[in-house]
mmCIF file of C-alpha atoms in Angstrom:
data_model
loop_
_atom_site.group_PDB
_atom_site.id
_atom_site.type_symbol
_atom_site.label_atom_id
_atom_site.label_comp_id
_atom_site.label_asym_id
_atom_site.label_seq_id
_atom_site.Cartn_x
_atom_site.Cartn_y
_atom_site.Cartn_z
ATOM 1 C CA UNK A 174 -153.138 9.155 32.835
ATOM 2 C CA UNK A 175 -151.935 6.277 34.860
ATOM 3 C CA UNK A 176 -148.824 5.894 36.861
ATOM 4 C CA UNK A 177 -147.405 4.149 39.849
ATOM 5 C CA UNK A 178 -150.383 5.230 41.938
ATOM 6 C CA UNK A 179 -152.686 3.233 39.643
ATOM 7 C CA UNK A 180 -150.848 0.006 40.344
ATOM 8 C CA UNK A 181 -152.323 -2.379 42.838
ATOM 9 C CA UNK A 182 -150.273 -2.142 46.048
ATOM 10 C CA UNK A 183 -150.145 -5.958 46.223
ATOM 11 C CA UNK A 184 -147.945 -5.935 43.112
ATOM 12 C CA UNK A 185 -144.779 -4.516 44.572
ATOM 13 C CA UNK A 186 -142.644 -5.076 41.475
ATOM 14 C CA UNK A 187 -143.241 -2.874 38.501
ATOM 15 C CA UNK A 188 -143.669 -4.541 35.138
ATOM 16 C CA UNK A 189 -140.729 -4.646 32.743
ATOM 17 C CA UNK A 190 -142.150 -1.563 31.025
ATOM 18 C CA UNK A 191 -142.889 1.746 32.693
ATOM 19 C CA UNK A 192 -146.190 3.636 32.524
ATOM 20 C CA UNK A 193 -146.254 5.589 29.288
ATOM 21 C CA UNK A 194 -143.332 3.608 27.843
ATOM 22 C CA UNK A 195 -143.649 1.006 25.141
ATOM 23 C CA UNK A 196 -143.422 -2.650 26.177
ATOM 24 C CA UNK A 197 -140.055 -4.071 25.162
ATOM 25 C CA UNK A 198 -141.273 -5.905 22.057
ATOM 26 C CA UNK A 199 -144.750 -4.475 21.621
ATOM 27 C CA UNK A 200 -144.918 -2.620 18.315
ATOM 28 C CA UNK A 201 -148.477 -1.387 18.655
ATOM 29 C CA UNK A 202 -151.984 -2.656 18.342
ATOM 30 C CA UNK A 203 -152.793 -4.551 15.197
ATOM 31 C CA UNK A 204 -149.518 -6.458 15.365
ATOM 32 C CA UNK A 205 -149.374 -10.085 16.507
ATOM 33 C CA UNK A 206 -148.764 -10.361 20.233
ATOM 34 C CA UNK A 207 -145.440 -11.947 21.137
ATOM 35 C CA UNK A 208 -144.903 -12.667 24.828
ATOM 36 C CA UNK A 209 -141.446 -11.487 25.665
ATOM 37 C CA UNK A 210 -139.318 -13.298 28.241
ATOM 38 C CA UNK A 211 -139.049 -10.289 30.565
ATOM 39 C CA UNK A 212 -142.841 -9.950 30.796
ATOM 40 C CA UNK A 213 -143.256 -13.719 31.234
ATOM 41 C CA UNK A 214 -140.659 -13.760 34.025
ATOM 42 C CA UNK A 215 -142.316 -10.764 35.695
ATOM 43 C CA UNK A 216 -145.766 -12.379 35.620
ATOM 44 C CA UNK A 217 -144.476 -15.688 36.974
ATOM 45 C CA UNK A 218 -142.667 -13.840 39.796
ATOM 46 C CA UNK A 219 -145.594 -11.584 40.727
ATOM 47 C CA UNK A 220 -148.680 -13.782 40.344
ATOM 48 C CA UNK A 221 -147.520 -17.190 39.139
ATOM 49 C CA UNK A 222 -146.825 -18.385 42.651
ATOM 50 C CA UNK A 223 -149.914 -16.897 44.343
ATOM 51 C CA UNK A 224 -152.077 -19.291 46.345
ATOM 52 C CA UNK A 225 -155.266 -17.576 45.132
ATOM 53 C CA UNK A 226 -156.386 -16.809 41.597
ATOM 54 C CA UNK A 227 -156.093 -13.187 40.517
ATOM 55 C CA UNK A 228 -157.121 -11.340 37.361
ATOM 56 C CA UNK A 229 -154.724 -8.573 36.385
ATOM 57 C CA UNK A 230 -155.194 -6.245 33.422
ATOM 58 C CA UNK A 231 -152.666 -4.115 31.551
ATOM 59 C CA UNK A 232 -154.438 -1.221 29.792
ATOM 60 C CA UNK A 233 -152.475 0.151 26.801
ATOM 61 C CA UNK A 234 -152.759 2.900 24.212
ATOM 62 C CA UNK A 235 -152.627 2.450 20.415
ATOM 63 C CA UNK A 236 -148.821 2.224 20.468
ATOM 64 C CA UNK A 237 -148.874 -0.467 23.152
ATOM 65 C CA UNK A 238 -147.717 1.896 25.908
ATOM 66 C CA UNK A 239 -148.903 1.069 29.412
ATOM 67 C CA UNK A 240 -151.616 3.386 30.739
ATOM 68 C CA UNK A 241 -152.630 1.406 33.822
ATOM 69 C CA UNK A 242 -151.962 -1.949 35.489
ATOM 70 C CA UNK A 243 -154.560 -3.234 37.939
ATOM 71 C CA UNK A 244 -155.687 -6.348 39.771
ATOM 72 C CA UNK A 245 -159.425 -6.388 38.993
ATOM 73 C CA UNK A 246 -160.535 -9.575 40.754
ATOM 74 C CA UNK A 247 -159.426 -12.132 43.308
ATOM 75 C CA UNK A 248 -160.858 -15.582 43.850
ATOM 76 C CA UNK A 249 -159.675 -18.601 45.761
ATOM 77 C CA UNK A 250 -157.281 -21.448 44.998
ATOM 78 C CA UNK A 251 -159.704 -22.961 42.478
ATOM 79 C CA UNK A 252 -161.404 -20.136 40.568
ATOM 80 C CA UNK A 253 -161.822 -16.433 39.966
ATOM 81 C CA UNK A 254 -164.499 -14.365 38.257
ATOM 82 C CA UNK A 255 -163.520 -12.453 35.126
ATOM 83 C CA UNK A 256 -165.316 -9.121 35.750
ATOM 84 C CA UNK A 257 -166.030 -8.242 32.119
ATOM 85 C CA UNK A 258 -168.071 -5.083 32.753
ATOM 86 C CA UNK A 259 -165.466 -3.777 35.215
ATOM 87 C CA UNK A 260 -162.601 -4.397 32.795
ATOM 88 C CA UNK A 261 -164.362 -2.647 29.905
ATOM 89 C CA UNK A 262 -165.461 0.250 32.139
ATOM 90 C CA UNK A 263 -161.889 0.750 33.420
ATOM 91 C CA UNK A 264 -160.501 0.534 29.881
ATOM 92 C CA UNK A 265 -162.910 3.225 28.726
ATOM 93 C CA UNK A 266 -162.074 5.392 31.753
ATOM 94 C CA UNK A 267 -158.357 5.475 30.867
ATOM 95 C CA UNK A 268 -159.080 5.607 27.123
ATOM 96 C CA UNK A 269 -157.251 2.334 26.521
ATOM 97 C CA UNK A 270 -157.110 1.049 22.974
ATOM 98 C CA UNK A 271 -156.213 -2.445 24.124
ATOM 99 C CA UNK A 272 -156.116 -4.733 27.123
ATOM 100 C CA UNK A 273 -153.849 -7.608 28.073
ATOM 101 C CA UNK A 274 -155.675 -9.792 30.595
ATOM 102 C CA UNK A 275 -153.718 -12.123 32.846
ATOM 103 C CA UNK A 276 -154.827 -14.616 35.475
ATOM 104 C CA UNK A 277 -152.970 -17.259 37.409
ATOM 105 C CA UNK A 278 -153.641 -20.922 38.042
ATOM 106 C CA UNK A 279 -152.352 -21.887 41.517
ATOM 107 C CA UNK A 280 -152.732 -25.540 40.448
ATOM 108 C CA UNK A 281 -149.838 -25.030 38.039
ATOM 109 C CA UNK A 282 -151.886 -25.967 34.957
ATOM 110 C CA UNK A 283 -151.163 -23.797 31.930
ATOM 111 C CA UNK A 284 -154.068 -25.148 29.884
ATOM 112 C CA UNK A 285 -157.212 -23.015 29.916
ATOM 113 C CA UNK A 286 -160.345 -24.484 31.454
ATOM 114 C CA UNK A 287 -163.574 -24.487 29.466
ATOM 115 C CA UNK A 288 -164.702 -21.620 31.737
ATOM 116 C CA UNK A 289 -161.547 -19.677 30.827
ATOM 117 C CA UNK A 290 -162.302 -20.093 27.116
ATOM 118 C CA UNK A 291 -165.974 -19.121 27.516
ATOM 119 C CA UNK A 292 -165.104 -16.036 29.598
ATOM 120 C CA UNK A 293 -162.424 -15.000 27.094
ATOM 121 C CA UNK A 294 -164.903 -15.174 24.200
ATOM 122 C CA UNK A 295 -167.422 -13.109 26.176
ATOM 123 C CA UNK A 296 -164.762 -10.532 27.081
ATOM 124 C CA UNK A 297 -163.620 -10.317 23.474
ATOM 125 C CA UNK A 298 -167.184 -9.677 22.261
ATOM 126 C CA UNK A 299 -167.759 -6.975 24.898
ATOM 127 C CA UNK A 300 -164.368 -5.325 24.301
ATOM 128 C CA UNK A 301 -164.866 -5.371 20.507
ATOM 129 C CA UNK A 302 -168.284 -3.730 20.946
ATOM 130 C CA UNK A 303 -166.593 -0.954 22.965
ATOM 131 C CA UNK A 304 -163.803 -0.510 20.394
ATOM 132 C CA UNK A 305 -161.132 -2.036 22.648
ATOM 133 C CA UNK A 306 -158.739 -4.712 21.410
ATOM 134 C CA UNK A 307 -158.295 -7.828 23.530
ATOM 135 C CA UNK A 308 -154.586 -8.356 22.919
ATOM 136 C CA UNK A 309 -154.392 -11.672 24.738
ATOM 137 C CA UNK A 310 -155.635 -13.490 27.823
ATOM 138 C CA UNK A 311 -152.667 -15.138 29.482
ATOM 139 C CA UNK A 312 -152.668 -17.916 32.034
ATOM 140 C CA UNK A 313 -149.732 -17.792 34.427
ATOM 141 C CA UNK A 314 -148.424 -20.622 36.586
ATOM 142 C CA UNK A 315 -145.198 -21.319 38.444
ATOM 143 C CA UNK A 316 -143.639 -22.701 35.254
ATOM 144 C CA UNK A 317 -144.567 -20.016 32.737
ATOM 145 C CA UNK A 318 -147.362 -18.422 30.725
ATOM 146 C CA UNK A 319 -149.679 -19.491 27.913
ATOM 147 C CA UNK A 320 -152.085 -17.497 25.782
ATOM 148 C CA UNK A 321 -155.727 -18.498 25.410
ATOM 149 C CA UNK A 322 -156.186 -16.590 22.136
ATOM 150 C CA UNK A 323 -152.919 -17.927 20.706
ATOM 151 C CA UNK A 324 -153.949 -21.483 21.629
ATOM 152 C CA UNK A 325 -157.369 -21.094 20.002
ATOM 153 C CA UNK A 326 -155.788 -19.746 16.801
ATOM 154 C CA UNK A 327 -153.315 -22.631 16.728
ATOM 155 C CA UNK A 328 -156.142 -25.141 17.188
ATOM 156 C CA UNK A 329 -158.214 -23.759 14.292
#
């Protein structure tokens, strides 16, 4: 179920956790998500400097172990489509209990756009309906990462 062959060939570096292994600080689903520095550094290095927007998804099991890592959409320098049905379908295909969605902003802005927030809410509703946890939706830029869900919780 998943492995190096499932990775998108454009992502030459493997994430800081191996397929089937637990992320470094990820206890399991149901626990608050804490972005660890190794994952943040990896995301900045692999998609934070891309000239086009990309959506990448990490599919995990109930213990937070990586099942699959895939680029699911590419846009241009200004926008990208969040393919909600594709993400949920792929999550169901690998029997993922949770998904960590990541997309980059070539502009360097770490703040989510209104479109990012709307798409995240729609993805969360669809994932919840399928029994899949949306762990977080991260925005990555050259300078770091920020979480859309974490920001919305902090604002409320």
